[in-house]
């Protein structure tokens, strides 16, 4: 573990970095949060709390490939977590990977049918798949 004298190293440790990262997310500073939470995740790779915050920060900062990676790790660590599957499906759909996206969105919707945003996004992705398979769209 690097010493506190390392240039560019924020003060504190993973818990403080998580708290500051969450505060940055709440303040709309997703890119700064992602930087801090990436460091926290490197120090505490088994913490799903840190990983979940990192997924949000990467997605909100526009790092969709990074969000896919983080959401995939979160879904692997917590397979019964509807949010992990929804975030993974949402991120995959933003990358145009609709076939994989629909699988995770359907899983999230099955886990939490009471969440209207899950059903809405699942419908949108399924409609996109149907439109792309239409004979009118070569």
PDB file of C-alpha atoms in Angstrom:
ATOM      1  CA  UNK A   1       0.000   0.000   0.000  1.00  0.00           C
ATOM      2  CA  UNK A   2       1.401   3.405  -0.933  1.00  0.00           C
ATOM      3  CA  UNK A   3       2.458   5.709   1.843  1.00  0.00           C
ATOM      4  CA  UNK A   4       0.687   8.942   2.626  1.00  0.00           C
ATOM      5  CA  UNK A   5       3.546  10.910   1.077  1.00  0.00           C
ATOM      6  CA  UNK A   6       2.690   9.659  -2.423  1.00  0.00           C
ATOM      7  CA  UNK A   7       2.068  12.690  -4.674  1.00  0.00           C
ATOM      8  CA  UNK A   8      -1.571  13.014  -5.657  1.00  0.00           C
ATOM      9  CA  UNK A   9      -2.754  10.563  -3.018  1.00  0.00           C
ATOM     10  CA  UNK A  10      -5.835  11.884  -1.246  1.00  0.00           C
ATOM     11  CA  UNK A  11      -5.766  12.013   2.527  1.00  0.00           C
ATOM     12  CA  UNK A  12      -7.513   9.311   4.496  1.00  0.00           C
ATOM     13  CA  UNK A  13      -8.255   5.774   3.467  1.00  0.00           C
ATOM     14  CA  UNK A  14     -10.892   3.809   1.560  1.00  0.00           C
ATOM     15  CA  UNK A  15     -13.735   4.653   3.961  1.00  0.00           C
ATOM     16  CA  UNK A  16     -13.041   8.386   3.766  1.00  0.00           C
ATOM     17  CA  UNK A  17     -12.644   8.152  -0.009  1.00  0.00           C
ATOM     18  CA  UNK A  18     -16.015   6.413  -0.231  1.00  0.00           C
ATOM     19  CA  UNK A  19     -17.674   9.108   1.867  1.00  0.00           C
ATOM     20  CA  UNK A  20     -16.098  11.897  -0.177  1.00  0.00           C
ATOM     21  CA  UNK A  21     -16.940  10.075  -3.408  1.00  0.00           C
ATOM     22  CA  UNK A  22     -20.599   9.799  -2.386  1.00  0.00           C
ATOM     23  CA  UNK A  23     -20.634  13.499  -1.496  1.00  0.00           C
ATOM     24  CA  UNK A  24     -19.134  14.348  -4.883  1.00  0.00           C
ATOM     25  CA  UNK A  25     -21.787  12.214  -6.601  1.00  0.00           C
ATOM     26  CA  UNK A  26     -24.527  14.007  -4.685  1.00  0.00           C
ATOM     27  CA  UNK A  27     -23.015  17.340  -5.744  1.00  0.00           C
ATOM     28  CA  UNK A  28     -23.032  16.315  -9.422  1.00  0.00           C
ATOM     29  CA  UNK A  29     -19.257  15.855  -9.630  1.00  0.00           C
ATOM     30  CA  UNK A  30     -19.346  12.328 -11.062  1.00  0.00           C
ATOM     31  CA  UNK A  31     -15.929  12.386 -12.777  1.00  0.00           C
ATOM     32  CA  UNK A  32     -14.179  13.498  -9.585  1.00  0.00           C
ATOM     33  CA  UNK A  33     -16.149  10.893  -7.644  1.00  0.00           C
ATOM     34  CA  UNK A  34     -15.112   8.186 -10.118  1.00  0.00           C
ATOM     35  CA  UNK A  35     -11.439   9.061  -9.661  1.00  0.00           C
ATOM     36  CA  UNK A  36     -11.684   8.855  -5.882  1.00  0.00           C
ATOM     37  CA  UNK A  37     -13.877   5.737  -5.898  1.00  0.00           C
ATOM     38  CA  UNK A  38     -11.543   3.958  -8.325  1.00  0.00           C
ATOM     39  CA  UNK A  39      -8.776   4.447  -5.763  1.00  0.00           C
ATOM     40  CA  UNK A  40     -11.046   3.186  -2.949  1.00  0.00           C
ATOM     41  CA  UNK A  41     -12.021   0.145  -5.015  1.00  0.00           C
ATOM     42  CA  UNK A  42      -8.357  -0.665  -5.701  1.00  0.00           C
ATOM     43  CA  UNK A  43      -7.738  -0.697  -1.944  1.00  0.00           C
ATOM     44  CA  UNK A  44     -10.971  -2.548  -1.082  1.00  0.00           C
ATOM     45  CA  UNK A  45     -11.786  -4.708  -4.125  1.00  0.00           C
ATOM     46  CA  UNK A  46     -14.170  -6.906  -2.134  1.00  0.00           C
ATOM     47  CA  UNK A  47     -16.377  -4.030  -1.000  1.00  0.00           C
ATOM     48  CA  UNK A  48     -19.612  -4.074  -2.970  1.00  0.00           C
ATOM     49  CA  UNK A  49     -20.597  -0.780  -1.340  1.00  0.00           C
ATOM     50  CA  UNK A  50     -17.575   0.903  -2.925  1.00  0.00           C
ATOM     51  CA  UNK A  51     -18.189  -0.931  -6.191  1.00  0.00           C
ATOM     52  CA  UNK A  52     -21.827   0.190  -6.329  1.00  0.00           C
ATOM     53  CA  UNK A  53     -20.802   3.815  -5.808  1.00  0.00           C
ATOM     54  CA  UNK A  54     -18.162   3.411  -8.511  1.00  0.00           C
ATOM     55  CA  UNK A  55     -20.750   2.057 -10.979  1.00  0.00           C
ATOM     56  CA  UNK A  56     -22.897   5.140 -10.458  1.00  0.00           C
ATOM     57  CA  UNK A  57     -19.951   7.507 -10.753  1.00  0.00           C
ATOM     58  CA  UNK A  58     -18.719   5.933 -13.975  1.00  0.00           C
ATOM     59  CA  UNK A  59     -22.188   5.920 -15.524  1.00  0.00           C
ATOM     60  CA  UNK A  60     -22.985   9.476 -14.453  1.00  0.00           C
ATOM     61  CA  UNK A  61     -19.623  10.746 -15.713  1.00  0.00           C
ATOM     62  CA  UNK A  62     -20.269   9.255 -19.162  1.00  0.00           C
ATOM     63  CA  UNK A  63     -17.710   6.455 -18.860  1.00  0.00           C
ATOM     64  CA  UNK A  64     -20.159   3.872 -20.171  1.00  0.00           C
ATOM     65  CA  UNK A  65     -17.553   1.176 -20.981  1.00  0.00           C
ATOM     66  CA  UNK A  66     -16.208   1.596 -17.438  1.00  0.00           C
ATOM     67  CA  UNK A  67     -19.745   1.432 -16.079  1.00  0.00           C
ATOM     68  CA  UNK A  68     -20.370  -1.830 -17.948  1.00  0.00           C
ATOM     69  CA  UNK A  69     -17.242  -3.315 -16.396  1.00  0.00           C
ATOM     70  CA  UNK A  70     -18.167  -2.147 -12.897  1.00  0.00           C
ATOM     71  CA  UNK A  71     -21.835  -3.179 -13.175  1.00  0.00           C
ATOM     72  CA  UNK A  72     -20.731  -6.581 -14.500  1.00  0.00           C
ATOM     73  CA  UNK A  73     -18.488  -7.006 -11.444  1.00  0.00           C
ATOM     74  CA  UNK A  74     -21.310  -5.880  -9.147  1.00  0.00           C
ATOM     75  CA  UNK A  75     -23.799  -8.313 -10.727  1.00  0.00           C
ATOM     76  CA  UNK A  76     -21.258 -11.125 -10.350  1.00  0.00           C
ATOM     77  CA  UNK A  77     -20.695 -10.255  -6.687  1.00  0.00           C
ATOM     78  CA  UNK A  78     -24.412  -9.770  -5.952  1.00  0.00           C
ATOM     79  CA  UNK A  79     -26.359 -11.850  -8.492  1.00  0.00           C
ATOM     80  CA  UNK A  80     -29.702 -11.174  -6.781  1.00  0.00           C
ATOM     81  CA  UNK A  81     -29.218  -7.388  -6.909  1.00  0.00           C
ATOM     82  CA  UNK A  82     -31.826  -5.874  -9.230  1.00  0.00           C
ATOM     83  CA  UNK A  83     -29.959  -2.545  -9.389  1.00  0.00           C
ATOM     84  CA  UNK A  84     -26.771  -4.256 -10.618  1.00  0.00           C
ATOM     85  CA  UNK A  85     -28.658  -5.957 -13.447  1.00  0.00           C
ATOM     86  CA  UNK A  86     -30.611  -2.824 -14.328  1.00  0.00           C
ATOM     87  CA  UNK A  87     -27.444  -0.724 -14.438  1.00  0.00           C
ATOM     88  CA  UNK A  88     -25.658  -3.333 -16.526  1.00  0.00           C
ATOM     89  CA  UNK A  89     -28.582  -3.553 -18.946  1.00  0.00           C
ATOM     90  CA  UNK A  90     -28.876   0.215 -19.171  1.00  0.00           C
ATOM     91  CA  UNK A  91     -25.143   0.609 -19.803  1.00  0.00           C
ATOM     92  CA  UNK A  92     -25.071  -2.149 -22.406  1.00  0.00           C
ATOM     93  CA  UNK A  93     -28.009  -0.544 -24.222  1.00  0.00           C
ATOM     94  CA  UNK A  94     -26.140   2.771 -24.321  1.00  0.00           C
ATOM     95  CA  UNK A  95     -23.322   0.924 -26.101  1.00  0.00           C
ATOM     96  CA  UNK A  96     -25.778  -0.573 -28.606  1.00  0.00           C
ATOM     97  CA  UNK A  97     -25.427  -4.091 -27.207  1.00  0.00           C
ATOM     98  CA  UNK A  98     -29.185  -4.610 -27.071  1.00  0.00           C
ATOM     99  CA  UNK A  99     -29.242  -8.424 -26.988  1.00  0.00           C
ATOM    100  CA  UNK A 100     -27.210  -8.578 -23.787  1.00  0.00           C
ATOM    101  CA  UNK A 101     -28.961  -5.512 -22.408  1.00  0.00           C
ATOM    102  CA  UNK A 102     -32.408  -7.062 -22.668  1.00  0.00           C
ATOM    103  CA  UNK A 103     -31.280 -10.110 -20.660  1.00  0.00           C
ATOM    104  CA  UNK A 104     -30.174  -7.995 -17.696  1.00  0.00           C
ATOM    105  CA  UNK A 105     -33.096  -5.604 -17.936  1.00  0.00           C
ATOM    106  CA  UNK A 106     -35.533  -8.534 -17.983  1.00  0.00           C
ATOM    107  CA  UNK A 107     -33.806 -10.012 -14.934  1.00  0.00           C
ATOM    108  CA  UNK A 108     -34.023  -6.710 -13.055  1.00  0.00           C
ATOM    109  CA  UNK A 109     -37.690  -6.353 -14.001  1.00  0.00           C
ATOM    110  CA  UNK A 110     -38.441  -9.912 -12.879  1.00  0.00           C
ATOM    111  CA  UNK A 111     -36.781  -9.202  -9.534  1.00  0.00           C
ATOM    112  CA  UNK A 112     -38.574  -5.877  -9.031  1.00  0.00           C
ATOM    113  CA  UNK A 113     -41.722  -5.638 -11.176  1.00  0.00           C
ATOM    114  CA  UNK A 114     -42.794  -2.668  -9.028  1.00  0.00           C
ATOM    115  CA  UNK A 115     -40.070  -0.456 -10.529  1.00  0.00           C
ATOM    116  CA  UNK A 116     -41.648   1.320 -13.537  1.00  0.00           C
ATOM    117  CA  UNK A 117     -38.279   2.497 -14.873  1.00  0.00           C
ATOM    118  CA  UNK A 118     -37.208  -1.150 -15.209  1.00  0.00           C
ATOM    119  CA  UNK A 119     -40.296  -2.012 -17.273  1.00  0.00           C
ATOM    120  CA  UNK A 120     -39.971   1.162 -19.371  1.00  0.00           C
ATOM    121  CA  UNK A 121     -36.347   0.593 -20.290  1.00  0.00           C
ATOM    122  CA  UNK A 122     -36.992  -3.098 -21.016  1.00  0.00           C
ATOM    123  CA  UNK A 123     -39.836  -2.123 -23.379  1.00  0.00           C
ATOM    124  CA  UNK A 124     -37.608   0.440 -25.105  1.00  0.00           C
ATOM    125  CA  UNK A 125     -34.790  -2.028 -25.686  1.00  0.00           C
ATOM    126  CA  UNK A 126     -37.164  -4.725 -26.929  1.00  0.00           C
ATOM    127  CA  UNK A 127     -38.739  -2.191 -29.318  1.00  0.00           C
ATOM    128  CA  UNK A 128     -35.278  -1.259 -30.589  1.00  0.00           C
ATOM    129  CA  UNK A 129     -34.465  -4.917 -31.221  1.00  0.00           C
ATOM    130  CA  UNK A 130     -37.769  -5.423 -33.078  1.00  0.00           C
ATOM    131  CA  UNK A 131     -37.216  -2.290 -35.169  1.00  0.00           C
ATOM    132  CA  UNK A 132     -33.738  -3.419 -36.132  1.00  0.00           C
ATOM    133  CA  UNK A 133     -35.043  -6.845 -37.152  1.00  0.00           C
ATOM    134  CA  UNK A 134     -37.811  -5.351 -39.275  1.00  0.00           C
ATOM    135  CA  UNK A 135     -37.541  -6.074 -43.005  1.00  0.00           C
ATOM    136  CA  UNK A 136     -37.870  -2.323 -43.581  1.00  0.00           C
ATOM    137  CA  UNK A 137     -34.530  -1.808 -41.791  1.00  0.00           C
ATOM    138  CA  UNK A 138     -31.872  -3.746 -43.710  1.00  0.00           C
TER     139      UNK A 138
END
